[in-house]
Amino acid sequence: MKTVLASRQLEIPENGMYVYFNSTLRRKCRWRHIIVLMPCCDGHTSKYFHFKPYLTISFISYFSYTVEITIKARTVTVKGPLGELSRDFKHMDMDLKIVGGKFVRVDVWFAVRKQLASVRTVCSHIDNMIVGVTRGFTYKMRFVYSHFPINVTLSGDTVEIRNFLGEKRVRKVPLLPGVKFVRSADVKDQIELSGTCISNVSLTCAKIQQQTNTRKKDLRKFLDGIYVSEKGANEVE
């Protein structure tokens, strides 16, 4: 038995080895990634061994945040000062558990290349959920036009875009749940979309940008549209 972390021990297979990747700081969420490699021979007479992943482990640290995380049947729920977010990971073959009330542990057994990549994806999703319920995300979008000024208003839960390239058609984009729309008061021709779920905020911005795509014209000349100019997590107050 070899000690992997100070608080956790892991059974290493005979003639096995493990590779430990140093901790990295990402949005103040420290996570660790461990891969246990198991030597195997392909049957050919060679002095080299091919190593296949035996167990992949990732740890996400959240003890520095005022959040409460619960996991049930691979459904992760995060509660924080700004609200509650839940995400389902049943489409991924992996184990999710809470270790010591401080870490979220993600285990994948005998993973192939794509399954190894999904470990980091799950860690990023949980990380974004933690940041979302504690700080929130804000996307800023600017209007770009050369002649016809673009007019954007909010009607209920729908964003209405008028006078794009002088057209009389009203383009409508519904706001996804939890997304707030604000017209910037200090900056001309700018709107701000904010919320706790980064997926809903970014998807709403993408829909607004797609509604102002120029069609059947030279894109090098007609640059009119609404584009994301700034994005990221809100500053800690």
Short mmCIF file of N, CA, C and O in Angstrom, two decimals, residues 105-193:
data_model
loop_
_atom_site.label_atom_id
_atom_site.label_comp_id
_atom_site.label_asym_id
_atom_site.label_seq_id
_atom_site.Cartn_x
_atom_site.Cartn_y
_atom_site.Cartn_z
N ARG A 105 -14.73 13.65 -4.69
CA ARG A 105 -13.85 12.69 -5.33
C ARG A 105 -14.53 12.08 -6.55
O ARG A 105 -15.68 11.64 -6.48
N VAL A 106 -13.81 12.05 -7.67
CA VAL A 106 -14.29 11.49 -8.93
C VAL A 106 -13.38 10.31 -9.29
O VAL A 106 -12.17 10.49 -9.46
N ASP A 107 -13.95 9.11 -9.38
CA ASP A 107 -13.20 7.90 -9.70
C ASP A 107 -13.68 7.32 -11.02
O ASP A 107 -14.88 7.22 -11.27
N VAL A 108 -12.72 6.92 -11.86
CA VAL A 108 -13.01 6.24 -13.12
C VAL A 108 -12.09 5.02 -13.21
O VAL A 108 -10.86 5.16 -13.08
N TRP A 109 -12.67 3.85 -13.43
CA TRP A 109 -11.91 2.60 -13.46
C TRP A 109 -11.72 2.14 -14.91
O TRP A 109 -12.65 2.14 -15.70
N PHE A 110 -10.49 1.73 -15.22
CA PHE A 110 -10.14 1.17 -16.53
C PHE A 110 -10.64 2.08 -17.65
O PHE A 110 -11.33 1.65 -18.57
N ALA A 111 -10.29 3.34 -17.56
CA ALA A 111 -10.78 4.32 -18.52
C ALA A 111 -9.94 4.32 -19.79
O ALA A 111 -8.75 4.01 -19.77
N VAL A 112 -10.58 4.65 -20.90
CA VAL A 112 -9.89 4.87 -22.16
C VAL A 112 -9.69 6.37 -22.33
O VAL A 112 -9.97 7.16 -21.44
N ARG A 113 -9.21 6.75 -23.49
CA ARG A 113 -8.81 8.15 -23.70
C ARG A 113 -9.97 9.13 -23.47
O ARG A 113 -9.82 10.13 -22.78
N LYS A 114 -11.13 8.84 -24.06
CA LYS A 114 -12.26 9.77 -23.94
C LYS A 114 -12.82 9.79 -22.52
O LYS A 114 -13.29 10.83 -22.05
N GLN A 115 -12.79 8.65 -21.86
CA GLN A 115 -13.27 8.64 -20.47
C GLN A 115 -12.33 9.40 -19.55
O GLN A 115 -12.78 10.02 -18.59
N LEU A 116 -11.03 9.36 -19.84
CA LEU A 116 -10.09 10.15 -19.05
C LEU A 116 -10.35 11.64 -19.22
O LEU A 116 -10.23 12.41 -18.28
N ALA A 117 -10.69 12.05 -20.45
CA ALA A 117 -10.98 13.46 -20.69
C ALA A 117 -12.24 13.91 -19.97
O ALA A 117 -12.36 15.08 -19.59
N SER A 118 -13.20 12.99 -19.79
CA SER A 118 -14.45 13.37 -19.13
C SER A 118 -14.25 13.65 -17.65
O SER A 118 -15.08 14.32 -17.04
N VAL A 119 -13.16 13.14 -17.05
CA VAL A 119 -12.92 13.42 -15.63
C VAL A 119 -12.71 14.91 -15.42
O VAL A 119 -13.29 15.52 -14.51
N ARG A 120 -11.87 15.50 -16.23
CA ARG A 120 -11.63 16.95 -16.11
C ARG A 120 -12.91 17.74 -16.41
O ARG A 120 -13.15 18.78 -15.82
N THR A 121 -13.72 17.23 -17.36
CA THR A 121 -14.97 17.91 -17.69
C THR A 121 -15.91 17.96 -16.48
O THR A 121 -16.50 19.01 -16.18
N VAL A 122 -16.06 16.84 -15.79
CA VAL A 122 -16.91 16.80 -14.60
C VAL A 122 -16.38 17.74 -13.52
O VAL A 122 -17.14 18.47 -12.87
N CYS A 123 -15.06 17.75 -13.33
CA CYS A 123 -14.47 18.65 -12.34
C CYS A 123 -14.72 20.12 -12.69
O CYS A 123 -15.02 20.93 -11.81
N SER A 124 -14.65 20.45 -13.97
CA SER A 124 -14.91 21.82 -14.39
C SER A 124 -16.36 22.21 -14.17
O SER A 124 -16.67 23.34 -13.76
N HIS A 125 -17.29 21.28 -14.44
CA HIS A 125 -18.71 21.57 -14.23
C HIS A 125 -18.99 21.82 -12.74
O HIS A 125 -19.69 22.79 -12.38
N ILE A 126 -18.47 20.98 -11.87
CA ILE A 126 -18.69 21.17 -10.44
C ILE A 126 -18.02 22.45 -9.97
O ILE A 126 -18.56 23.19 -9.12
N ASP A 127 -16.85 22.75 -10.50
CA ASP A 127 -16.15 23.99 -10.15
C ASP A 127 -16.99 25.20 -10.54
O ASP A 127 -17.14 26.16 -9.76
N ASN A 128 -17.57 25.18 -11.75
CA ASN A 128 -18.41 26.30 -12.18
C ASN A 128 -19.67 26.43 -11.32
O ASN A 128 -20.16 27.55 -11.10
N MET A 129 -20.21 25.31 -10.86
CA MET A 129 -21.38 25.37 -9.99
C MET A 129 -21.03 26.02 -8.65
O MET A 129 -21.81 26.83 -8.11
N ILE A 130 -19.86 25.70 -8.12
CA ILE A 130 -19.44 26.29 -6.85
C ILE A 130 -19.23 27.79 -6.99
O ILE A 130 -19.68 28.58 -6.15
N VAL A 131 -18.56 28.20 -8.07
CA VAL A 131 -18.34 29.63 -8.30
C VAL A 131 -19.66 30.34 -8.57
O VAL A 131 -19.87 31.49 -8.15
N GLY A 132 -20.58 29.67 -9.27
CA GLY A 132 -21.86 30.31 -9.61
C GLY A 132 -22.71 30.64 -8.41
O GLY A 132 -23.30 31.73 -8.34
N VAL A 133 -22.81 29.73 -7.43
CA VAL A 133 -23.66 29.98 -6.27
C VAL A 133 -22.98 30.86 -5.22
O VAL A 133 -23.64 31.26 -4.25
N THR A 134 -21.71 31.16 -5.40
CA THR A 134 -21.01 32.04 -4.45
C THR A 134 -20.72 33.43 -5.03
O THR A 134 -20.79 34.42 -4.31
N ARG A 135 -20.39 33.48 -6.31
CA ARG A 135 -20.04 34.76 -6.93
C ARG A 135 -20.94 35.13 -8.11
O ARG A 135 -21.29 36.30 -8.28
N GLY A 136 -21.30 34.15 -8.92
CA GLY A 136 -22.11 34.42 -10.11
C GLY A 136 -21.25 34.78 -11.31
O GLY A 136 -20.06 35.09 -11.19
N PHE A 137 -21.88 34.75 -12.48
CA PHE A 137 -21.19 35.05 -13.73
C PHE A 137 -21.89 36.20 -14.44
O PHE A 137 -23.11 36.35 -14.36
N THR A 138 -21.09 37.01 -15.15
CA THR A 138 -21.62 38.14 -15.90
C THR A 138 -20.98 38.16 -17.29
O THR A 138 -19.75 38.07 -17.41
N TYR A 139 -21.83 38.28 -18.31
CA TYR A 139 -21.38 38.41 -19.69
C TYR A 139 -21.82 39.79 -20.20
O TYR A 139 -22.98 40.18 -20.03
N LYS A 140 -20.89 40.52 -20.82
CA LYS A 140 -21.20 41.83 -21.39
C LYS A 140 -21.15 41.74 -22.91
O LYS A 140 -20.23 41.15 -23.49
N MET A 141 -22.16 42.34 -23.55
CA MET A 141 -22.27 42.30 -25.01
C MET A 141 -22.38 43.72 -25.55
O MET A 141 -23.09 44.57 -24.98
N ARG A 142 -21.66 44.00 -26.65
CA ARG A 142 -21.66 45.33 -27.26
C ARG A 142 -22.34 45.27 -28.63
O ARG A 142 -22.27 44.25 -29.33
N PHE A 143 -22.98 46.39 -28.99
CA PHE A 143 -23.63 46.51 -30.30
C PHE A 143 -22.62 47.06 -31.30
O PHE A 143 -21.92 48.05 -31.03
N VAL A 144 -22.54 46.43 -32.45
CA VAL A 144 -21.65 46.89 -33.52
C VAL A 144 -22.51 47.20 -34.74
O VAL A 144 -23.23 46.33 -35.23
N TYR A 145 -22.46 48.46 -35.22
CA TYR A 145 -23.22 48.84 -36.40
C TYR A 145 -22.52 50.02 -37.06
O TYR A 145 -21.78 50.79 -36.41
N SER A 146 -22.74 50.14 -38.38
CA SER A 146 -22.11 51.22 -39.14
C SER A 146 -23.11 52.32 -39.50
O SER A 146 -22.73 53.50 -39.55
N HIS A 147 -24.36 51.95 -39.77
CA HIS A 147 -25.34 52.96 -40.17
C HIS A 147 -26.63 52.85 -39.37
O HIS A 147 -27.05 53.82 -38.73
N PHE A 148 -27.25 51.68 -39.40
CA PHE A 148 -28.53 51.51 -38.72
C PHE A 148 -28.27 51.14 -37.26
O PHE A 148 -27.71 50.07 -36.97
N PRO A 149 -28.67 52.00 -36.31
CA PRO A 149 -28.44 51.68 -34.89
C PRO A 149 -29.32 50.52 -34.43
O PRO A 149 -30.51 50.45 -34.72
N ILE A 150 -28.74 49.59 -33.69
CA ILE A 150 -29.45 48.42 -33.18
C ILE A 150 -30.15 48.81 -31.88
O ILE A 150 -29.54 49.41 -30.99
N ASN A 151 -31.41 48.45 -31.78
CA ASN A 151 -32.21 48.74 -30.59
C ASN A 151 -32.57 47.43 -29.90
O ASN A 151 -33.18 46.55 -30.50
N VAL A 152 -32.18 47.30 -28.63
CA VAL A 152 -32.43 46.08 -27.86
C VAL A 152 -33.23 46.46 -26.62
O VAL A 152 -32.82 47.35 -25.85
N THR A 153 -34.35 45.79 -26.40
CA THR A 153 -35.20 46.03 -25.24
C THR A 153 -35.59 44.69 -24.62
O THR A 153 -35.45 43.64 -25.24
N LEU A 154 -36.12 44.79 -23.39
CA LEU A 154 -36.58 43.61 -22.68
C LEU A 154 -38.09 43.70 -22.50
O LEU A 154 -38.60 44.66 -21.93
N SER A 155 -38.78 42.69 -23.00
CA SER A 155 -40.23 42.62 -22.88
C SER A 155 -40.58 41.35 -22.11
O SER A 155 -40.59 40.25 -22.67
N GLY A 156 -40.84 41.51 -20.81
CA GLY A 156 -41.08 40.34 -19.98
C GLY A 156 -39.81 39.54 -19.80
O GLY A 156 -38.82 40.02 -19.25
N ASP A 157 -39.82 38.30 -20.26
CA ASP A 157 -38.63 37.44 -20.22
C ASP A 157 -38.06 37.21 -21.61
O ASP A 157 -37.38 36.21 -21.85
N THR A 158 -38.33 38.16 -22.53
CA THR A 158 -37.87 38.02 -23.91
C THR A 158 -37.07 39.25 -24.31
O THR A 158 -37.49 40.39 -24.08
N VAL A 159 -35.91 39.02 -24.91
CA VAL A 159 -35.08 40.10 -25.44
C VAL A 159 -35.50 40.35 -26.89
O VAL A 159 -35.50 39.43 -27.71
N GLU A 160 -35.84 41.60 -27.20
CA GLU A 160 -36.30 41.96 -28.54
C GLU A 160 -35.25 42.85 -29.21
O GLU A 160 -34.80 43.84 -28.64
N ILE A 161 -34.86 42.46 -30.43
CA ILE A 161 -33.85 43.19 -31.20
C ILE A 161 -34.53 43.80 -32.42
O ILE A 161 -35.14 43.09 -33.23
N ARG A 162 -34.39 45.10 -32.56
CA ARG A 162 -35.04 45.83 -33.65
C ARG A 162 -34.02 46.62 -34.47
O ARG A 162 -32.93 46.93 -33.99
N ASN A 163 -34.42 46.92 -35.70
CA ASN A 163 -33.67 47.79 -36.62
C ASN A 163 -32.29 47.23 -36.96
O ASN A 163 -31.35 47.98 -37.23
N PHE A 164 -32.14 45.91 -36.96
CA PHE A 164 -30.87 45.34 -37.37
C PHE A 164 -30.74 45.41 -38.88
O PHE A 164 -31.59 44.88 -39.61
N LEU A 165 -29.73 46.12 -39.37
CA LEU A 165 -29.52 46.38 -40.80
C LEU A 165 -30.74 47.05 -41.44
O LEU A 165 -31.00 46.89 -42.63
N GLY A 166 -31.51 47.79 -40.62
CA GLY A 166 -32.67 48.51 -41.12
C GLY A 166 -33.89 47.63 -41.35
O GLY A 166 -34.89 48.11 -41.89
N GLU A 167 -33.84 46.38 -40.94
CA GLU A 167 -34.97 45.49 -41.15
C GLU A 167 -36.08 45.78 -40.15
O GLU A 167 -35.83 46.20 -39.02
N LYS A 168 -37.32 45.56 -40.58
CA LYS A 168 -38.47 45.80 -39.70
C LYS A 168 -38.83 44.57 -38.88
O LYS A 168 -39.68 44.64 -37.99
N ARG A 169 -38.20 43.44 -39.17
CA ARG A 169 -38.50 42.21 -38.42
C ARG A 169 -37.94 42.31 -37.01
O ARG A 169 -36.81 42.77 -36.80
N VAL A 170 -38.73 41.89 -36.04
CA VAL A 170 -38.32 41.92 -34.64
C VAL A 170 -37.77 40.54 -34.27
O VAL A 170 -38.48 39.53 -34.37
N ARG A 171 -36.52 40.51 -33.87
CA ARG A 171 -35.89 39.27 -33.44
C ARG A 171 -36.09 39.08 -31.95
O ARG A 171 -35.81 40.00 -31.18
N LYS A 172 -36.54 37.90 -31.54
CA LYS A 172 -36.85 37.65 -30.14
C LYS A 172 -36.02 36.49 -29.62
O LYS A 172 -35.91 35.45 -30.27
N VAL A 173 -35.46 36.69 -28.41
CA VAL A 173 -34.66 35.65 -27.76
C VAL A 173 -35.17 35.51 -26.33
O VAL A 173 -35.08 36.45 -25.54
N PRO A 174 -35.71 34.36 -25.94
CA PRO A 174 -36.18 34.18 -24.56
C PRO A 174 -35.00 34.00 -23.61
O PRO A 174 -34.02 33.33 -23.92
N LEU A 175 -35.13 34.59 -22.43
CA LEU A 175 -34.11 34.42 -21.40
C LEU A 175 -34.27 33.06 -20.74
O LEU A 175 -35.38 32.64 -20.39
N LEU A 176 -33.17 32.36 -20.58
CA LEU A 176 -33.20 31.06 -19.91
C LEU A 176 -33.38 31.24 -18.41
O LEU A 176 -33.15 32.34 -17.88
N PRO A 177 -33.83 30.22 -17.70
CA PRO A 177 -34.08 30.36 -16.25
C PRO A 177 -32.85 30.83 -15.48
O PRO A 177 -31.74 30.33 -15.68
N GLY A 178 -33.07 31.83 -14.63
CA GLY A 178 -32.00 32.33 -13.77
C GLY A 178 -31.13 33.39 -14.39
O GLY A 178 -30.18 33.84 -13.75
N VAL A 179 -31.43 33.84 -15.63
CA VAL A 179 -30.61 34.84 -16.32
C VAL A 179 -31.27 36.21 -16.17
O VAL A 179 -32.47 36.36 -16.41
N LYS A 180 -30.48 37.21 -15.79
CA LYS A 180 -30.96 38.58 -15.62
C LYS A 180 -30.39 39.47 -16.73
O LYS A 180 -29.21 39.35 -17.08
N PHE A 181 -31.25 40.35 -17.24
CA PHE A 181 -30.88 41.26 -18.33
C PHE A 181 -30.82 42.68 -17.79
O PHE A 181 -31.77 43.15 -17.15
N VAL A 182 -29.70 43.37 -18.05
CA VAL A 182 -29.53 44.76 -17.61
C VAL A 182 -28.91 45.55 -18.74
O VAL A 182 -27.94 45.10 -19.37
N ARG A 183 -29.48 46.72 -19.01
CA ARG A 183 -28.89 47.64 -19.99
C ARG A 183 -27.89 48.54 -19.26
O ARG A 183 -28.24 49.21 -18.29
N SER A 184 -26.64 48.54 -19.71
CA SER A 184 -25.59 49.30 -19.02
C SER A 184 -25.91 50.78 -19.06
O SER A 184 -26.24 51.33 -20.11
N ALA A 185 -25.77 51.43 -17.90
CA ALA A 185 -26.08 52.85 -17.80
C ALA A 185 -24.87 53.73 -18.12
O ALA A 185 -25.03 54.85 -18.61
N ASP A 186 -23.67 53.23 -17.84
CA ASP A 186 -22.47 54.04 -18.03
C ASP A 186 -21.79 53.82 -19.37
O ASP A 186 -20.94 54.63 -19.78
N VAL A 187 -22.13 52.75 -20.07
CA VAL A 187 -21.52 52.44 -21.36
C VAL A 187 -22.61 52.40 -22.43
O VAL A 187 -23.64 51.75 -22.25
N LYS A 188 -22.38 53.10 -23.53
CA LYS A 188 -23.36 53.15 -24.61
C LYS A 188 -23.36 51.83 -25.38
O LYS A 188 -22.32 51.21 -25.58
N ASP A 189 -24.55 51.42 -25.81
CA ASP A 189 -24.72 50.23 -26.64
C ASP A 189 -24.10 48.99 -26.00
O ASP A 189 -23.30 48.27 -26.62
N GLN A 190 -24.47 48.74 -24.75
CA GLN A 190 -23.97 47.56 -24.06
C GLN A 190 -25.06 46.98 -23.17
O GLN A 190 -25.80 47.71 -22.51
N ILE A 191 -25.15 45.66 -23.15
CA ILE A 191 -26.07 44.96 -22.26
C ILE A 191 -25.27 43.98 -21.42
O ILE A 191 -24.16 43.56 -21.79
N GLU A 192 -25.82 43.64 -20.26
CA GLU A 192 -25.16 42.72 -19.34
C GLU A 192 -26.13 41.59 -18.98
O GLU A 192 -27.28 41.85 -18.61
N LEU A 193 -25.66 40.37 -19.11
CA LEU A 193 -26.43 39.19 -18.74
C LEU A 193 -25.70 38.49 -17.60
O LEU A 193 -24.50 38.22 -17.69
#
